[in-house]
Tab-separated table of C-alpha atoms in Angstrom:
chain	number	residue	atom	x	y	z
A	17	MET	CA	-7.375	9.431	1.802
A	18	ASP	CA	-4.384	9.509	-0.545
A	19	THR	CA	-4.702	8.813	-4.287
A	20	GLN	CA	-2.250	8.523	-7.170
A	21	THR	CA	-2.687	7.404	-10.794
A	22	THR	CA	0.020	5.823	-12.957
A	23	GLN	CA	-0.691	4.830	-16.574
A	24	GLY	CA	-4.414	4.740	-15.896
A	25	VAL	CA	-4.212	2.646	-12.725
A	26	GLN	CA	-5.416	4.556	-9.667
A	27	VAL	CA	-4.338	3.590	-6.147
A	28	THR	CA	-6.250	4.992	-3.166
A	29	VAL	CA	-5.212	4.462	0.466
A	30	THR	CA	-7.043	4.999	3.752
A	31	THR	CA	-5.530	4.225	7.158
A	32	ASN	CA	-6.669	3.426	10.703
A	33	TYR	CA	-4.835	3.188	13.996
A	34	LEU	CA	-5.680	-0.043	15.870
A	35	PRO	CA	-5.473	0.755	19.611
A	36	ASP	CA	-6.730	-2.704	20.653
A	37	TYR	CA	-3.666	-4.315	19.032
A	38	SER	CA	-1.171	-1.647	20.096
A	39	SER	CA	0.904	-1.272	23.265
A	40	PRO	CA	2.265	2.290	23.303
A	41	GLY	CA	4.106	1.689	26.590
A	42	GLN	CA	6.053	-1.086	24.852
A	43	GLN	CA	6.645	0.948	21.677
A	44	HIS	CA	4.240	-1.140	19.600
A	45	PHE	CA	1.793	0.754	17.372
A	46	VAL	CA	-0.392	-1.139	14.888
A	47	PHE	CA	-2.078	0.380	11.845
A	48	ALA	CA	-4.380	-0.981	9.165
A	49	TYR	CA	-4.501	0.363	5.655
A	50	LYS	CA	-7.097	-0.237	2.979
A	51	ILE	CA	-6.007	-0.051	-0.639
A	52	THR	CA	-8.270	0.271	-3.647
A	53	ILE	CA	-6.701	-0.341	-7.062
A	54	GLN	CA	-8.912	0.943	-9.899
A	55	ASN	CA	-8.050	0.105	-13.505
A	56	ASN	CA	-9.030	3.199	-15.493
A	57	SER	CA	-6.820	2.200	-18.438
A	58	GLU	CA	-8.003	0.565	-21.646
A	59	PHE	CA	-5.989	-2.603	-20.982
A	60	THR	CA	-6.460	-5.621	-18.731
A	61	VAL	CA	-3.705	-5.590	-16.095
A	62	LYS	CA	-2.416	-8.077	-13.537
A	63	LEU	CA	-0.725	-7.161	-10.268
A	64	LEU	CA	2.481	-9.207	-10.057
A	65	ARG	CA	4.535	-7.790	-7.171
A	66	ARG	CA	4.545	-5.221	-4.390
A	67	TYR	CA	7.353	-3.106	-2.951
A	68	TRP	CA	7.059	-1.032	0.238
A	69	GLN	CA	9.277	1.356	2.143
A	70	ILE	CA	8.111	1.762	5.742
A	71	PHE	CA	9.486	4.747	7.665
A	72	ASP	CA	9.280	4.984	11.449
A	73	SER	CA	9.809	8.412	13.060
A	74	ASN	CA	12.767	6.988	15.027
A	75	GLY	CA	14.721	6.826	11.744
A	76	THR	CA	14.149	3.143	10.998
A	77	VAL	CA	13.386	2.272	7.371
A	78	ARG	CA	12.172	-1.184	6.360
A	79	GLU	CA	11.708	-2.568	2.875
A	80	VAL	CA	9.149	-5.245	2.061
A	81	GLU	CA	8.691	-6.871	-1.308
A	82	GLY	CA	7.064	-9.964	-2.661
A	83	GLU	CA	4.531	-11.493	-4.985
A	84	GLY	CA	1.036	-10.052	-5.145
A	85	VAL	CA	-0.911	-8.557	-2.263
A	86	VAL	CA	-2.236	-10.537	0.707
A	87	GLY	CA	-1.708	-13.781	-1.184
A	88	GLN	CA	-3.391	-12.654	-4.405
A	89	GLN	CA	-2.310	-11.485	-7.840
A	90	PRO	CA	-5.534	-9.865	-9.043
A	91	THR	CA	-6.314	-9.335	-12.717
A	92	LEU	CA	-8.319	-6.194	-13.452
A	93	GLU	CA	-10.291	-5.605	-16.628
A	94	PRO	CA	-10.771	-1.968	-17.688
A	95	GLY	CA	-13.122	-0.322	-15.192
A	96	GLU	CA	-12.647	-2.997	-12.510
A	97	SER	CA	-11.190	-2.464	-9.057
A	98	HIS	CA	-9.607	-4.606	-6.349
A	99	GLN	CA	-9.623	-3.751	-2.662
A	100	TYR	CA	-7.672	-5.273	0.206
A	101	VAL	CA	-6.751	-4.525	3.808
A	102	SER	CA	-3.351	-5.106	5.359
A	103	GLY	CA	-1.421	-3.835	8.337
A	104	CYS	CA	1.822	-2.417	9.594
A	105	ASN	CA	3.421	-2.096	13.006
A	106	LEU	CA	5.717	0.730	14.089
A	107	LYS	CA	7.846	1.379	17.155
A	108	THR	CA	6.640	5.005	17.280
A	109	GLY	CA	3.228	6.603	16.899
A	110	ILE	CA	4.163	8.360	13.672
A	111	GLY	CA	5.439	6.932	10.410
A	112	LYS	CA	4.753	6.689	6.723
A	113	MET	CA	4.710	4.212	3.866
A	114	THR	CA	5.275	4.464	0.139
A	115	GLY	CA	5.972	2.020	-2.641
A	116	HIS	CA	4.854	0.605	-5.959
A	117	TYR	CA	3.212	-2.366	-7.612
A	118	THR	CA	4.674	-4.152	-10.604
A	119	MET	CA	1.822	-4.690	-13.036
A	120	GLU	CA	1.610	-6.531	-16.341
A	121	ARG	CA	-0.423	-5.434	-19.333
A	122	LEU	CA	-1.877	-8.750	-20.486
A	123	VAL	CA	-2.318	-7.742	-24.133
A	124	ASP	CA	1.455	-7.585	-24.729
A	125	GLY	CA	3.111	-8.824	-21.502
A	126	ARG	CA	4.620	-5.386	-20.845
A	127	GLU	CA	5.461	-4.793	-17.181
A	128	PHE	CA	5.207	-1.359	-15.576
A	129	LYS	CA	5.319	0.174	-12.124
A	130	VAL	CA	2.269	1.728	-10.496
A	131	GLU	CA	3.163	4.167	-7.740
A	132	ILE	CA	1.473	3.874	-4.358
A	133	PRO	CA	0.933	7.335	-2.879
A	134	GLU	CA	2.938	8.085	0.232
A	135	PHE	CA	0.665	7.966	3.268
A	136	VAL	CA	1.115	8.848	6.925
A	137	LEU	CA	0.501	6.499	9.841
A	138	ILE	CA	-0.206	8.489	12.992
A	139	VAL	CA	-1.973	7.754	16.242
A	140	PRO	CA	-4.922	10.146	16.648
A	141	TYR	CA	-3.737	11.708	19.921
A	142	LYS	CA	-0.518	12.851	18.204
A	143	LEU	CA	-2.609	15.161	16.016
A	144	ASN	CA	-3.634	17.407	18.947
C-alpha cells in the first residue's frame, strides 16, 4: 500500500496482478489498482481531472489524462472518502505509475494538484 497526502487530501493505492486477463507469452500483463481518496482537509473538494504517467520496464512511457476518475467527478466533504478500482496493461511484468489529480476547493473555486504516490506494478513471480 502506498499513501501520500497533499493539502489535506490523502491518496492510498493498492495493486493486484490479474493473471486470468494476462497473457505473458504475448507480452500482455494486466493489473488492477484500487485508489482511496480521503479528504482530511477542512474544505469540501471536488476531483476535476486525472493525470497519469505509466512506465513499462521496456522503457515505454505513456501519459493518460482526462476528466474525473472512471466516469465520475466526486465531491468530498471534510472527512469523506471516495474509492474506485481501475486497471492498467503493460507489455512487461514490471512497471510503475504516478500522477496527480486536479481538485477544486468549492469554497473559493481554487484549483490545486493532489499527488498520487508512485506505485509499482509487478507480477508476483518476479519477486522471487
